[in-house]
PDB file of C-alpha atoms in Angstrom:
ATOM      1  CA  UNK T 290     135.443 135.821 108.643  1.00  0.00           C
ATOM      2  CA  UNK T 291     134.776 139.286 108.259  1.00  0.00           C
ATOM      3  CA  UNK T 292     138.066 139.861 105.937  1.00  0.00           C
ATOM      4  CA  UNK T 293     137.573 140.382 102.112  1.00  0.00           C
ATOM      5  CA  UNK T 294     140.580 138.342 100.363  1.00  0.00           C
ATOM      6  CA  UNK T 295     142.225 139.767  96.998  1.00  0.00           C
ATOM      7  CA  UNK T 296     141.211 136.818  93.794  1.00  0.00           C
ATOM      8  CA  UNK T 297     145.081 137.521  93.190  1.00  0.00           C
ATOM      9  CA  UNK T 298     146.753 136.592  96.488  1.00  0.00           C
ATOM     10  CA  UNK T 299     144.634 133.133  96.487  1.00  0.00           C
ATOM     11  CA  UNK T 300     145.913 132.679  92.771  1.00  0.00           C
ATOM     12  CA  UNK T 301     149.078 134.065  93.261  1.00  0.00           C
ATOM     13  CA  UNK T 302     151.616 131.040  91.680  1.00  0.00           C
ATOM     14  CA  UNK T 303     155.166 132.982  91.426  1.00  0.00           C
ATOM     15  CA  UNK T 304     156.278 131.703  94.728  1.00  0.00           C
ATOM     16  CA  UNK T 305     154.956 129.651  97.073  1.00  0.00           C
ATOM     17  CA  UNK T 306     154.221 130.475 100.357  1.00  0.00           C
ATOM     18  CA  UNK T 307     156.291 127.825 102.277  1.00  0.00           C
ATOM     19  CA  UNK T 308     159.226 129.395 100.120  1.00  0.00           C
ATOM     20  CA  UNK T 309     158.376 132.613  99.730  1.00  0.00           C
ATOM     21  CA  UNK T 310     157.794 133.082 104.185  1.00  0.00           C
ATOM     22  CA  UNK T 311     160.547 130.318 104.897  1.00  0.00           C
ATOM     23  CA  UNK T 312     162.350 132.321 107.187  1.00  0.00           C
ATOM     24  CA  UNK T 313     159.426 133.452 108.901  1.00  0.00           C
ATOM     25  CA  UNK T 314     158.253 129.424 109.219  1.00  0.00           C
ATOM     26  CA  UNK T 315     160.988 128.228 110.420  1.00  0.00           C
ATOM     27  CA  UNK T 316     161.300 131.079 113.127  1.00  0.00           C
ATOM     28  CA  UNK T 317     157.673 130.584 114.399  1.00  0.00           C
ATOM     29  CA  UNK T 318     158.530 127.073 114.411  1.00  0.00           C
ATOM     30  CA  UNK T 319     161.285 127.566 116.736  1.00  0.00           C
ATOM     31  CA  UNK T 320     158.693 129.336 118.674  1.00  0.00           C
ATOM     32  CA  UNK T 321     156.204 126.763 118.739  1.00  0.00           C
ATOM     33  CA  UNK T 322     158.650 124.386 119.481  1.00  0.00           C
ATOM     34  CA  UNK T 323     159.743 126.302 123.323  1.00  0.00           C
ATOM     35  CA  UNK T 324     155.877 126.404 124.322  1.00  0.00           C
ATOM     36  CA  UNK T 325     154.763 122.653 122.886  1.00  0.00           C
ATOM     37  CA  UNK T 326     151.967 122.042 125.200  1.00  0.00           C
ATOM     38  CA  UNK T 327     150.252 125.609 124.090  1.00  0.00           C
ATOM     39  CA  UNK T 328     151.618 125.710 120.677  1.00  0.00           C
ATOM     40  CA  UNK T 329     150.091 122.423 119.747  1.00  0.00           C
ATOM     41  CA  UNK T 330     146.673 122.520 121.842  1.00  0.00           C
ATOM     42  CA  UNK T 331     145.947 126.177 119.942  1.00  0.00           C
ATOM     43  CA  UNK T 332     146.980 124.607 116.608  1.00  0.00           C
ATOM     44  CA  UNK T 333     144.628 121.433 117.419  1.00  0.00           C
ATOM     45  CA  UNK T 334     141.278 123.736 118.374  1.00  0.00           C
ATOM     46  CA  UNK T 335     142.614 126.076 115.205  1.00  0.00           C
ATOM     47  CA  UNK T 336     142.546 123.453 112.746  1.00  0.00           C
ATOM     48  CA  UNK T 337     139.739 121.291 114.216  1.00  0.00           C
ATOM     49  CA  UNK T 338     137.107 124.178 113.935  1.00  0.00           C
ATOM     50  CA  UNK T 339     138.669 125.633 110.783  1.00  0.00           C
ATOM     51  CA  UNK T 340     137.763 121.864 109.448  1.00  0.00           C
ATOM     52  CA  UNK T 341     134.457 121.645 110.282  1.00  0.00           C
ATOM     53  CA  UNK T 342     133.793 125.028 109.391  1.00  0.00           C
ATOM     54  CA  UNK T 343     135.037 123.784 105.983  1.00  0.00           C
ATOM     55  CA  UNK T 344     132.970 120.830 106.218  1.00  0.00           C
ATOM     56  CA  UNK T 345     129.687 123.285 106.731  1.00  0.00           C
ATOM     57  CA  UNK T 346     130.736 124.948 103.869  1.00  0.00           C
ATOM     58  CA  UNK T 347     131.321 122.848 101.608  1.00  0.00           C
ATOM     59  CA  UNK T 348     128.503 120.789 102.094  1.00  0.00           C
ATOM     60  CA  UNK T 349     126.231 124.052 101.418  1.00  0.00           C
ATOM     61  CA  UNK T 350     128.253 124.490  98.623  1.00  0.00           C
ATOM     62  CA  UNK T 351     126.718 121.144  97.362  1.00  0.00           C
ATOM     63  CA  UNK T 352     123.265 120.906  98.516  1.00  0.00           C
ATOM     64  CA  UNK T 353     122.541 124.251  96.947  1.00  0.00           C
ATOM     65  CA  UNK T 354     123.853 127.438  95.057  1.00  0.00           C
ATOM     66  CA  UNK T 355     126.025 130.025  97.099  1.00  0.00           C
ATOM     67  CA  UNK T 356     125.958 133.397  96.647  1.00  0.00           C
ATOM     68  CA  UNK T 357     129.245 135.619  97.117  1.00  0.00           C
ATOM     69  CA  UNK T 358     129.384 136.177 100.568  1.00  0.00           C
ATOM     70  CA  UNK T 359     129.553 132.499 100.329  1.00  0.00           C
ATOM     71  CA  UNK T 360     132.505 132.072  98.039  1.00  0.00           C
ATOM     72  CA  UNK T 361     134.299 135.026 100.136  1.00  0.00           C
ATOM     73  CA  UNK T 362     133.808 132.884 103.703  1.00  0.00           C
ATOM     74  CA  UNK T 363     134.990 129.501 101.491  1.00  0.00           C
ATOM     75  CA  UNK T 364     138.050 131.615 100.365  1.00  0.00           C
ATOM     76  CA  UNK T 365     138.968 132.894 103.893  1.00  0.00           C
ATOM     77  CA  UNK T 366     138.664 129.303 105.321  1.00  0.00           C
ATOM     78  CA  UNK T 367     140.842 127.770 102.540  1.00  0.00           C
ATOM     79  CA  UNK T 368     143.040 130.938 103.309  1.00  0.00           C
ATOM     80  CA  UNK T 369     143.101 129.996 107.452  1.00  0.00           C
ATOM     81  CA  UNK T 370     143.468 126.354 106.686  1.00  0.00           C
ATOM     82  CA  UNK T 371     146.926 126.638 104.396  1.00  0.00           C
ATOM     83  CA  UNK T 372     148.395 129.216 107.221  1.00  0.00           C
ATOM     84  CA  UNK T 373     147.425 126.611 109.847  1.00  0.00           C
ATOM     85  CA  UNK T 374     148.706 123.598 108.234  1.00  0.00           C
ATOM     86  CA  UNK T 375     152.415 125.475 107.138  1.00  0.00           C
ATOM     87  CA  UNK T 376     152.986 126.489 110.773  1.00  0.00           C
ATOM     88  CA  UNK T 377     151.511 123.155 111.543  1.00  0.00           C
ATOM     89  CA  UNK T 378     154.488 121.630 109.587  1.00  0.00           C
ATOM     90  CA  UNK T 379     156.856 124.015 110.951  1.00  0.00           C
ATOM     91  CA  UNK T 380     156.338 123.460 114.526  1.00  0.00           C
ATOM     92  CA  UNK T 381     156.421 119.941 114.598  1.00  0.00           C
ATOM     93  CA  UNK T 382     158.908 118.916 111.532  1.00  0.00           C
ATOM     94  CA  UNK T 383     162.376 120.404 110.918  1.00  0.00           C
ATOM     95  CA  UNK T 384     163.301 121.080 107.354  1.00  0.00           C
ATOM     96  CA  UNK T 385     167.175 120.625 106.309  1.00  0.00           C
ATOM     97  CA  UNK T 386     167.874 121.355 103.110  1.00  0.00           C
ATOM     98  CA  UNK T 387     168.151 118.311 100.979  1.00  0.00           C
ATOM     99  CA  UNK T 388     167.370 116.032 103.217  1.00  0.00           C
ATOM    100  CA  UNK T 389     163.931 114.780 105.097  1.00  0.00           C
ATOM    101  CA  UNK T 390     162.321 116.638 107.428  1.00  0.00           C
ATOM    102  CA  UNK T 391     162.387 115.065 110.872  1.00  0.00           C
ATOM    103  CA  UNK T 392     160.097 115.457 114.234  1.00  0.00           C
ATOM    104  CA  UNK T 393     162.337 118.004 116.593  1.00  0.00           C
ATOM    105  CA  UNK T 394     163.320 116.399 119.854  1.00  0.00           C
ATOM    106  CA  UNK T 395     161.411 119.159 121.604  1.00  0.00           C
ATOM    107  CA  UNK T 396     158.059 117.365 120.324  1.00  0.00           C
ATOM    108  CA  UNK T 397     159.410 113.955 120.796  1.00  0.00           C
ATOM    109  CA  UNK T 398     160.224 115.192 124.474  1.00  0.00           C
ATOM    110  CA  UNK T 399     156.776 116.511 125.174  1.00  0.00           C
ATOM    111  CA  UNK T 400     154.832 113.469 123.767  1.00  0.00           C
ATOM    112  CA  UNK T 401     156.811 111.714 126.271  1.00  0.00           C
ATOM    113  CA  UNK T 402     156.656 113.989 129.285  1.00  0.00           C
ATOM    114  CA  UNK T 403     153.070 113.654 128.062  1.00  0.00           C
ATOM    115  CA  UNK T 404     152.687 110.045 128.414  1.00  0.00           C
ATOM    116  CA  UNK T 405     154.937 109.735 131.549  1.00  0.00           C
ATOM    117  CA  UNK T 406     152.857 112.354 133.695  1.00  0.00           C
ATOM    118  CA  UNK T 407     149.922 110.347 133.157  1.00  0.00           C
ATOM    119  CA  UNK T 408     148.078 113.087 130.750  1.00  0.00           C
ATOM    120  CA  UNK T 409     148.116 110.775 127.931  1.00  0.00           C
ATOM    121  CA  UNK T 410     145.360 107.876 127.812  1.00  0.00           C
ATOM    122  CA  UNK T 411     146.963 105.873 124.941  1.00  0.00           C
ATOM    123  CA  UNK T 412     143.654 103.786 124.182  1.00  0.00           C
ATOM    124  CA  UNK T 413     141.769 106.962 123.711  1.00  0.00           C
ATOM    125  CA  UNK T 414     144.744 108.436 121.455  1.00  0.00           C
ATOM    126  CA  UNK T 415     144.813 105.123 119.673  1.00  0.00           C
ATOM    127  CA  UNK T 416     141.140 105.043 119.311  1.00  0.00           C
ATOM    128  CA  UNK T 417     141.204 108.569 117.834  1.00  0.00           C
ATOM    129  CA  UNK T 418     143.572 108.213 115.352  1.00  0.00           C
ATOM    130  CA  UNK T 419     142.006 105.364 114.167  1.00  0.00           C
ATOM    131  CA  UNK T 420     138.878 107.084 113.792  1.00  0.00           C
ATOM    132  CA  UNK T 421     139.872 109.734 111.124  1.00  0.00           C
ATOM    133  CA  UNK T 422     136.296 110.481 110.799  1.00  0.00           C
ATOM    134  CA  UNK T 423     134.638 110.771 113.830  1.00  0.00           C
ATOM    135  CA  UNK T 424     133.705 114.032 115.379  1.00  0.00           C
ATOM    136  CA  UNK T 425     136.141 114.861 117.962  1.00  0.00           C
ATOM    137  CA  UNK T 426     133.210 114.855 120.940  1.00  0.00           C
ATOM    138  CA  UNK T 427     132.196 111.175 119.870  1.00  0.00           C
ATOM    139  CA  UNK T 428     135.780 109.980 121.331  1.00  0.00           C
ATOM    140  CA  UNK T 429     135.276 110.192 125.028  1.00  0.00           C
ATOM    141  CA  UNK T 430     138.232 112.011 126.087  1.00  0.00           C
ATOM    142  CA  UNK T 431     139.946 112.951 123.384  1.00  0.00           C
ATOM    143  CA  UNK T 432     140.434 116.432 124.054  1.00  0.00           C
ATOM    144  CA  UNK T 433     141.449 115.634 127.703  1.00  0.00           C
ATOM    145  CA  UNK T 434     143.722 112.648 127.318  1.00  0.00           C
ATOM    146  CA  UNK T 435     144.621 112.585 123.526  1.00  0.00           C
ATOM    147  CA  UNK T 436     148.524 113.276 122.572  1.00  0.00           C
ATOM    148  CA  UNK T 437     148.878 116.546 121.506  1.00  0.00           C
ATOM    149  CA  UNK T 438     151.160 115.384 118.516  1.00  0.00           C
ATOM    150  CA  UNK T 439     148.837 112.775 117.259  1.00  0.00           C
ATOM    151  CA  UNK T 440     146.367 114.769 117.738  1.00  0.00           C
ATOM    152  CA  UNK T 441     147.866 117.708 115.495  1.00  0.00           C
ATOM    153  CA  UNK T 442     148.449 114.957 112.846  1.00  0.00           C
ATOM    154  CA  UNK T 443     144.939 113.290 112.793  1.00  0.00           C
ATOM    155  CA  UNK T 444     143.569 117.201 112.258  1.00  0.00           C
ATOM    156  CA  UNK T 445     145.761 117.850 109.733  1.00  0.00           C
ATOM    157  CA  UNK T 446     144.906 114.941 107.696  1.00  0.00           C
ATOM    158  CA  UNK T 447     141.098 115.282 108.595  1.00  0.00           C
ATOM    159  CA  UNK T 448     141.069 118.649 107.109  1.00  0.00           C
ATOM    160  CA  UNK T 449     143.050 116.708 103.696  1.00  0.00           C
ATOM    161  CA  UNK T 450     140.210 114.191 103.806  1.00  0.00           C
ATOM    162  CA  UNK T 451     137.307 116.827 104.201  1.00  0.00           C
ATOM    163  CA  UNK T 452     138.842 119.107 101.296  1.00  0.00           C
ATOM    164  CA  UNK T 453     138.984 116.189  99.322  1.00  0.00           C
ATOM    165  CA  UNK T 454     136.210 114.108  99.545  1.00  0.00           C
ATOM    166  CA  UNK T 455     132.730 116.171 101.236  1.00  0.00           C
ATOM    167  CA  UNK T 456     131.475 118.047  98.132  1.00  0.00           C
ATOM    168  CA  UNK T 457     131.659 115.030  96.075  1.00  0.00           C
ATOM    169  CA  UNK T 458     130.697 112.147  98.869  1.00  0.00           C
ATOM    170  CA  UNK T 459     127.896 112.184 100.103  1.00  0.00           C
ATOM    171  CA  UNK T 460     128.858 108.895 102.799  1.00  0.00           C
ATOM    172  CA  UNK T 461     130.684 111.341 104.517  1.00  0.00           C
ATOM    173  CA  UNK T 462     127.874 113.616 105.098  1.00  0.00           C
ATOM    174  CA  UNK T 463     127.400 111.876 108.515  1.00  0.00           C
ATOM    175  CA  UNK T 464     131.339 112.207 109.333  1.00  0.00           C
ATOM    176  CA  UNK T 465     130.360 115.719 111.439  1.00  0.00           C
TER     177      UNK T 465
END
């Protein structure tokens, strides 16, 4: 909020970001990667708020005209949620060329540690991941005793879902 993006850097198509900042990725990745339980928790609250945030948005943007200042926050949230998502990816997936990525043993350690030191209440982790569109705050819990990982993963694809379906359906007006 606050920032004023250029048309062209949203629109840029020569190279992609994921491509174009690969070796920056994959070296915040590493980063995120020593620090799991604060890497993924700020990811989580990033991507979570960015989403609804999003969600408000977009469901102005249907209900009635926006004006620039509008368009400009719309852009800067679109702009948030791609940065969020590709260090998303590169924290808890590791690229090799050619062949598919695969979850780094430093996540599947933590999820573990996780479980085994009692932070993790699988039924509410369960029960939030099989809620894709329930408010975070409606799962008692969740952000207490939810896995970190799974909880990464459901915000990721909530913020998918919420891109693609709230300006068009209006039975997920409720979803927030």
């Amino acid at each position: 909020q606050g920032r004023e993006l250029d048309v062209e850097e949203i629109d840029d198509t020569e190279e992609n970001d994921r491509t174009k900042f690969q070796d920056q990725l994959m070296t915040i990745g590493v980063v995120g990667r020593h620090v799991p339980g604060h890497s993924l928790t700020i990811l989580c609250k990033l991507l979570e708020e960015r989403t609804r945030r999003l969600y408000g948005q977009l469901q102005r943007l249907h209900s009635q005209a926006m004006n620039i200042s509008d368009n400009s926050i719309l852009d800067c949230l679109f702009e948030d949620i791609h940065w969020l998502v590709l260090i998303a990816g590169h924290v808890v997936s590791m690229d090799s060329q050619g062949e598919a990525a695969s979850i780094p043993s430093e996540i599947m350690q933590y999820s573990i540690q996780q479980g085994a030191s009692g932070q993790v209440n699988v039924q509410t982790t369960l029960k939030l991941l099989a809620s894709p569109a329930c408010h975070l705050p409606d799962v008692p819990g969740a952000e207490e005793s939810s896995d970190h990982f799974v909880r990464l993963i459901r915000a990721c694809t909530l913020t998918a879902r919420v891109a693609d379906t709230a300006p068009l359906d209006t039975e997920a007006q409720g979803s927030f």
